[in-house]
GROMACS .gro file of C-alpha atoms in nm:
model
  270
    1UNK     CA    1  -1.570  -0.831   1.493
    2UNK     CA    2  -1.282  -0.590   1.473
    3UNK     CA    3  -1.225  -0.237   1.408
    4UNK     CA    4  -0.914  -0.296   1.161
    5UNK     CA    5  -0.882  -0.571   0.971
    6UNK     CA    6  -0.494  -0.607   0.857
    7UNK     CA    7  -0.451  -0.804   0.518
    8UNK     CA    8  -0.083  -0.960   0.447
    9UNK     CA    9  -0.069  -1.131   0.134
   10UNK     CA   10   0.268  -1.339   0.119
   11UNK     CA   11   0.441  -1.563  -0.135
   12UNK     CA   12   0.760  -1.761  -0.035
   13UNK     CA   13   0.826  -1.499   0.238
   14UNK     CA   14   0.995  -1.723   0.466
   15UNK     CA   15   1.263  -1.558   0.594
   16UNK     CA   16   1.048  -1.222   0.653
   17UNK     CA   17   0.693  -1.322   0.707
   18UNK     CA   18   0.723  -1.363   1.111
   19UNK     CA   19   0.898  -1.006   1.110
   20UNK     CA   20   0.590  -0.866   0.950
   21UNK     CA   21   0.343  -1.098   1.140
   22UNK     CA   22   0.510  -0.983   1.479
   23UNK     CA   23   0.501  -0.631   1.390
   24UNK     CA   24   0.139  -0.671   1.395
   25UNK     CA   25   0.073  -0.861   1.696
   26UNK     CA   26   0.305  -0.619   1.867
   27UNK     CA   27   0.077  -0.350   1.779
   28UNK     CA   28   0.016  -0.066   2.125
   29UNK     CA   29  -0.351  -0.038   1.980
   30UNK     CA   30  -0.553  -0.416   2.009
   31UNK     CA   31  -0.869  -0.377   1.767
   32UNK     CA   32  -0.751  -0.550   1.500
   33UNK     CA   33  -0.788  -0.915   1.324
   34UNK     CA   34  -0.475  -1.083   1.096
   35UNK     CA   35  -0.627  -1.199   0.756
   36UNK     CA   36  -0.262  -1.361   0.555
   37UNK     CA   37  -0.340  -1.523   0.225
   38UNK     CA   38  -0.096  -1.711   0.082
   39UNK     CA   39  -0.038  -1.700  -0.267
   40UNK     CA   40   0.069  -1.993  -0.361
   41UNK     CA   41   0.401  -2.034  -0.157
   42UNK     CA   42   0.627  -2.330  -0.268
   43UNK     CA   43   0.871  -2.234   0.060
   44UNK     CA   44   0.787  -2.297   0.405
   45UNK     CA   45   0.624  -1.952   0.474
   46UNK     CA   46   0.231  -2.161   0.520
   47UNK     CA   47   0.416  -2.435   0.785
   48UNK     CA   48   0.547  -2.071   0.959
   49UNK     CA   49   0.203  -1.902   0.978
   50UNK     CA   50   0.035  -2.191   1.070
   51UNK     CA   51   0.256  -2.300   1.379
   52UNK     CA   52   0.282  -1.910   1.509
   53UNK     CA   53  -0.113  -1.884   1.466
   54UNK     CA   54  -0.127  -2.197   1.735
   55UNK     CA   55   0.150  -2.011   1.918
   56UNK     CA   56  -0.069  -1.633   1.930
   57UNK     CA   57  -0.465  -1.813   2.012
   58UNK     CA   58  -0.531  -1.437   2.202
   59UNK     CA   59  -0.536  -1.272   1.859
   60UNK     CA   60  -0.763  -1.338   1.558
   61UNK     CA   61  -0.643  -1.482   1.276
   62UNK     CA   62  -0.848  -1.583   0.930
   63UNK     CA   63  -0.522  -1.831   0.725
   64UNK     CA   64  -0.584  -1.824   0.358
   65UNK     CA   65  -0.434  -2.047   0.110
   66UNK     CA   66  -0.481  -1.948  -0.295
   67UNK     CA   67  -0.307  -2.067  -0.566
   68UNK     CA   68  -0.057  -1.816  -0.694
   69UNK     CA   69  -0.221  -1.504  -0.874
   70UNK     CA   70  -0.007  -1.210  -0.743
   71UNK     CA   71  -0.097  -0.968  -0.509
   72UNK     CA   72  -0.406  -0.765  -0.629
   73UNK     CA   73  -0.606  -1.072  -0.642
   74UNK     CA   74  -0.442  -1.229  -0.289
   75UNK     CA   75  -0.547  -0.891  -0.165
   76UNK     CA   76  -0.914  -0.849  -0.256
   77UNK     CA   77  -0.967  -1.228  -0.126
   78UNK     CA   78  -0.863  -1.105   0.213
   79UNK     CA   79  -1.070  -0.825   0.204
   80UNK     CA   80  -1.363  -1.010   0.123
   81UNK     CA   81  -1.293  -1.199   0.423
   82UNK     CA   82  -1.251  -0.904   0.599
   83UNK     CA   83  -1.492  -0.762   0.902
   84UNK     CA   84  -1.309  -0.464   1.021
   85UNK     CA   85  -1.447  -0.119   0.958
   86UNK     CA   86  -1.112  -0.038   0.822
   87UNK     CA   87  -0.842  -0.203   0.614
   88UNK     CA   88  -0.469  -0.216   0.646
   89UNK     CA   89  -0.269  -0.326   0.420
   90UNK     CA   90   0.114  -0.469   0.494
   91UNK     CA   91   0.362  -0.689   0.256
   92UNK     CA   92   0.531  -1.006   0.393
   93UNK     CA   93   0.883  -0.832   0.399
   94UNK     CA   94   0.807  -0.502   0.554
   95UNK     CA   95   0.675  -0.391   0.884
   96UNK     CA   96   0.516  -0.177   1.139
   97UNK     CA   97   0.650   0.072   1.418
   98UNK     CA   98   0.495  -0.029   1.718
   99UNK     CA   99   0.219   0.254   1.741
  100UNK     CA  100   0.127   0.277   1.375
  101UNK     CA  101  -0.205   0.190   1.403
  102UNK     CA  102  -0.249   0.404   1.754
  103UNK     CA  103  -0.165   0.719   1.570
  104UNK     CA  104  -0.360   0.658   1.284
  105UNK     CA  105  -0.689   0.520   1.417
  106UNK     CA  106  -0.664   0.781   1.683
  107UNK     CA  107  -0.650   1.030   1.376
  108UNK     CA  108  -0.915   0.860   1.192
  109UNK     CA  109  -1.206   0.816   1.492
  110UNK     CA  110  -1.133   1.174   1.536
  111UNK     CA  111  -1.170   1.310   1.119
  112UNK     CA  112  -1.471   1.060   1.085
  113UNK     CA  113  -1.430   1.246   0.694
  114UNK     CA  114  -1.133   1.074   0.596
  115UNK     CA  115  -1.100   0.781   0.405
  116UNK     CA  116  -0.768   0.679   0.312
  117UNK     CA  117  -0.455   0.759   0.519
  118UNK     CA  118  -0.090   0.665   0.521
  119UNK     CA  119   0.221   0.749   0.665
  120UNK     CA  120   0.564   0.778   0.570
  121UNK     CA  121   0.793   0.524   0.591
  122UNK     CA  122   1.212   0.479   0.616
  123UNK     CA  123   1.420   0.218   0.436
  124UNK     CA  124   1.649  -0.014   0.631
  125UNK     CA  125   1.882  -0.229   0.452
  126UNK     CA  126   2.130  -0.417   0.634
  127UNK     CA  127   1.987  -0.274   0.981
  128UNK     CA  128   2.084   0.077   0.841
  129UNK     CA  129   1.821   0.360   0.776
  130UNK     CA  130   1.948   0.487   0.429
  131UNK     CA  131   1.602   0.700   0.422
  132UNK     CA  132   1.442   0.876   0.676
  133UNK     CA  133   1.141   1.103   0.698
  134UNK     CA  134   1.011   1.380   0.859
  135UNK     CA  135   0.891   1.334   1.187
  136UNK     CA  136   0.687   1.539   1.260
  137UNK     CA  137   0.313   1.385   1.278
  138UNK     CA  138   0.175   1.631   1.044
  139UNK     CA  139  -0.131   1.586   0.880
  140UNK     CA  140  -0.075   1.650   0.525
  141UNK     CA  141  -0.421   1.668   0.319
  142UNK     CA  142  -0.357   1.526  -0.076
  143UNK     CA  143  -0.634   1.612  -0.314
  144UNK     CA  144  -0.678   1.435  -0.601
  145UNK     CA  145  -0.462   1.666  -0.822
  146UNK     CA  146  -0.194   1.673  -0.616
  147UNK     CA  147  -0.200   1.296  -0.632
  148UNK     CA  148  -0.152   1.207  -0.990
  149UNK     CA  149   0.172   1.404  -0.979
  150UNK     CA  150   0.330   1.259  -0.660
  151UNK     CA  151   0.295   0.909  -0.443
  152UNK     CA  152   0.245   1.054  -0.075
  153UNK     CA  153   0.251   0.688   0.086
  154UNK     CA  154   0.299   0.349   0.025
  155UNK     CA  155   0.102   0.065   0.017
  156UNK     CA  156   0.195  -0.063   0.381
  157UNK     CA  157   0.118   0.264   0.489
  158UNK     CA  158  -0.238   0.254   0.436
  159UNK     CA  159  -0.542   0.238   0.659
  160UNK     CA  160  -0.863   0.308   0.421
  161UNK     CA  161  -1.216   0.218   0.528
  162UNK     CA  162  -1.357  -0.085   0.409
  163UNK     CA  163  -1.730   0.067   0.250
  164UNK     CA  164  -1.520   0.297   0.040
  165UNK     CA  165  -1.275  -0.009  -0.093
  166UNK     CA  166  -1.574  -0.188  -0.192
  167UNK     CA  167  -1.748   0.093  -0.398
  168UNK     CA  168  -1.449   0.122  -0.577
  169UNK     CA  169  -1.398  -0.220  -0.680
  170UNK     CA  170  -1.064  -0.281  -0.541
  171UNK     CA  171  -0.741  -0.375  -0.614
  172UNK     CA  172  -0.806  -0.445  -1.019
  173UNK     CA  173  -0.672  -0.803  -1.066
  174UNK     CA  174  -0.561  -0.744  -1.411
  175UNK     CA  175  -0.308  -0.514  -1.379
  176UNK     CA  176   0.044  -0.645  -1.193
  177UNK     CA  177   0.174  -0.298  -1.220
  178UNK     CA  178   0.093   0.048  -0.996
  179UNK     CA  179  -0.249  -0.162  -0.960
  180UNK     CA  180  -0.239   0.002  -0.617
  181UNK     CA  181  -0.199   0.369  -0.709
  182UNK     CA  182  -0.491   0.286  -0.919
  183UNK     CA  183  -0.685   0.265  -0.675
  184UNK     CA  184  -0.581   0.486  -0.448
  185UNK     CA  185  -0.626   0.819  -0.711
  186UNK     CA  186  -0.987   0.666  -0.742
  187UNK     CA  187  -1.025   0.743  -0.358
  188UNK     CA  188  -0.901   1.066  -0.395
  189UNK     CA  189  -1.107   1.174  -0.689
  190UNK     CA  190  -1.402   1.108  -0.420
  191UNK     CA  191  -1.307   1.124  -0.094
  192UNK     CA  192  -1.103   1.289   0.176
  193UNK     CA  193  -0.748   1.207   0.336
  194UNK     CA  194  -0.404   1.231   0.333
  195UNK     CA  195  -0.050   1.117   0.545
  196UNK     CA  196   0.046   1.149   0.829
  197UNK     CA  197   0.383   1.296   0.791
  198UNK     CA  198   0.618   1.051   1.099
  199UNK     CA  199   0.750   0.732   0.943
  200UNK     CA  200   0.557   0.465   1.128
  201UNK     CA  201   0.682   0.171   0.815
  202UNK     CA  202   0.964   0.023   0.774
  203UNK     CA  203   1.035  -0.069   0.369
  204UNK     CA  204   1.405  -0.298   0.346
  205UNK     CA  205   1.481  -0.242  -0.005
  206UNK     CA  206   1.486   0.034  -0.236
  207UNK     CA  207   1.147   0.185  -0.316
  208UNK     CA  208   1.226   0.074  -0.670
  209UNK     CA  209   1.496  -0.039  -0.912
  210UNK     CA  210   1.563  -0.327  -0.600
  211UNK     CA  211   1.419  -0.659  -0.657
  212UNK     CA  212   1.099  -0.782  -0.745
  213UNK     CA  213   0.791  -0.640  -0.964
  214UNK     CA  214   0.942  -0.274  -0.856
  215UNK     CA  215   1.304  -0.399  -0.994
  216UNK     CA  216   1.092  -0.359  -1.374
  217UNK     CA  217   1.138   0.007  -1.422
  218UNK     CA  218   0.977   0.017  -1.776
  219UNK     CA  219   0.676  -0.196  -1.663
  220UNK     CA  220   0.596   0.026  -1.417
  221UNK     CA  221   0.584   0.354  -1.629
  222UNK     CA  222   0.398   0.175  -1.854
  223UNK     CA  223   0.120   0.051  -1.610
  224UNK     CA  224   0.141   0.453  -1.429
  225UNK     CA  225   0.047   0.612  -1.776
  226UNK     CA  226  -0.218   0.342  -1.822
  227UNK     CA  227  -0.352   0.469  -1.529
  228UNK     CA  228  -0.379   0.786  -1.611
  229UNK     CA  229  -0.552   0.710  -1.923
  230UNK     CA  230  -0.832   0.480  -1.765
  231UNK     CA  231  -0.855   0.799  -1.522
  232UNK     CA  232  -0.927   0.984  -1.822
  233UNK     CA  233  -1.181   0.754  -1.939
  234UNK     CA  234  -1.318   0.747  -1.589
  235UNK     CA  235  -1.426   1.133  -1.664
  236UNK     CA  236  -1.808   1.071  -1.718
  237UNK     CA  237  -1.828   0.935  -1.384
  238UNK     CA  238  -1.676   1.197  -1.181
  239UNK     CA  239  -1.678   1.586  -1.085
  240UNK     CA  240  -1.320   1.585  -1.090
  241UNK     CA  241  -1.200   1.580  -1.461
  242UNK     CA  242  -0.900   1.569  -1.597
  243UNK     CA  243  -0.854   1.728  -1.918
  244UNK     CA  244  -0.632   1.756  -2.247
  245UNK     CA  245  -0.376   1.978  -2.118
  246UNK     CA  246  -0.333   1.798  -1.770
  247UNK     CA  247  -0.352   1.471  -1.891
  248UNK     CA  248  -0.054   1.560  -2.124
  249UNK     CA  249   0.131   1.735  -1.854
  250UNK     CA  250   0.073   1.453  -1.585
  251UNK     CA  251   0.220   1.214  -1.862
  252UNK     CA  252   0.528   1.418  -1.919
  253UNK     CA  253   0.554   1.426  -1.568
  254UNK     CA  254   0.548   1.098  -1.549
  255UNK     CA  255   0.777   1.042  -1.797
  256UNK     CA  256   1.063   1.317  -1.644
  257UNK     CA  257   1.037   1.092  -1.296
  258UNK     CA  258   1.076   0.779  -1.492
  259UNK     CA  259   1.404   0.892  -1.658
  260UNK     CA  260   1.499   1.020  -1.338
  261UNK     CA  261   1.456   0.693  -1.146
  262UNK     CA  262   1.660   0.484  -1.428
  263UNK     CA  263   1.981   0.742  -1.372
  264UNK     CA  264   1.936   0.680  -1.010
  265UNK     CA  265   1.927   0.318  -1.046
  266UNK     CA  266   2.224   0.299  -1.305
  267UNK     CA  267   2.431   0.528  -1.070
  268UNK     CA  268   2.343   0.293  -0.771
  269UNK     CA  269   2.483  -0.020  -0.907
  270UNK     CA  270   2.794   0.177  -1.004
   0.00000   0.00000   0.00000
């Protein structure tokens, strides 16, 4: 037993999944197990895992292997696995500051009412910070309104307690798009929490527009206003509603920051 249970889903990560790994293991705060699931890796990223899991016996590992699905579905299968109180999520090619989970679990046994909570984050790439956040270790509540018009945190951010991932279903395995803000806007139509406003993750490419699924600019909006109209749906079931007028404004919204993104991204490859 553990009270954190860290889930890294990975998929041909070899040349980044030992950063991530060791960014774990190098953790200040101790109560936590390693659940990696590898989804379907072609590379030598399961060889890597398995050798520095016979290299690190003092920490607990649980060494998954699945055949490829993407990450919603690599990511429920390690929480099902998954005996923490809490959950913490990280990707194969980002990682930790050293006292992330100090600060946060300190936070969290001490606001037994929270839920979910992240942290900000700054974005290396080529060892230089081209982002960096406040610093400030703020707690900044986010209510569920405030959340459909702005992502506080990203996924590697996130500590959320188990109980409350499994009432909500988790991660829905259909969806290969914003399937994680999904989720998170369903905590906050329910529960408490927020960031914590020091960047304690380190992200080393662009938020979006980069590479991979967040390269697909148009998928993304497209999967963001789905969202918001499964949210909609989701009305009957919750005291938080949203209605005509704000579901039209938070699409709009949506829309503006989507139009925004693709001028950054054209100007960026200038």
């Amino acid at each position: 037993m553990c009270k954190v249970s860290v889930i890294i889903p990975y998929y041909n990560s070899e040349m980044t999944i030992i950063r991530a790994v060791d960014s774990v293991t190098n953790q200040t705060y101790k109560d936590f197990g390693i659940i990696l699931i590898d989804d379907g890796s072609t590379d030598e990223s399961h060889r890597l895992i398995d050798n520095y899991i016979n290299n690190h016996a003092k920490f607990k590992f649980v060494h998954i292997y699945e055949e490829n699905s993407g990450p919603s579905r690599a990511r429920n299968i390690g929480v099902i696995r998954a005996k923490g109180e809490y959950i913490a999520f990280l990707d194969s090619d980002d990682s930790w500051h050293k006292n992330k989970l100090e600060i946060q679990m300190k936070f969290l046994e001490n606001n037994k009412d929270i839920a979910i909570l992240g942290c900000d984050h700054n974005i290396l790439i080529d060892n230089l910070s081209i982002k960096k956040s406040k610093d400030t270790e703020t707690f900044i509540k986010v209510n569920f309104y405030k959340r459909l018009f702005r992502n506080y945190f990203s996924t590697p951010s996130v500590v959320i307690k188990k109980e409350v991932f499994d009432e909500l279903g988790g991660f829905n395995e259909s969806q290969s798009y914003a399937e994680d803000t999904l989720l998170f806007i369903r905590v906050f139509r329910k529960y408490n929490g927020g960031k914590i406003e020091k960047p304690l993750v380190n992200l080393y490419k662009e938020e979006y527009g980069a590479t991979g699924l967040s390269s697909n600019l148009k998928e993304s909006e497209k999967w963001e206003l789905h969202n918001f109209k499964i949210l909609r749906q989701e009305n009957k079931f919750n005291d938080k509603k949203i209605n005509l007028p704000l579901y039209a404004i938070i699409c709009l919204f949506s829309l503006l920051k989507y139009l925004r993104r693709l001028a950054i991204v054209k100007f960026r490859k200038r």
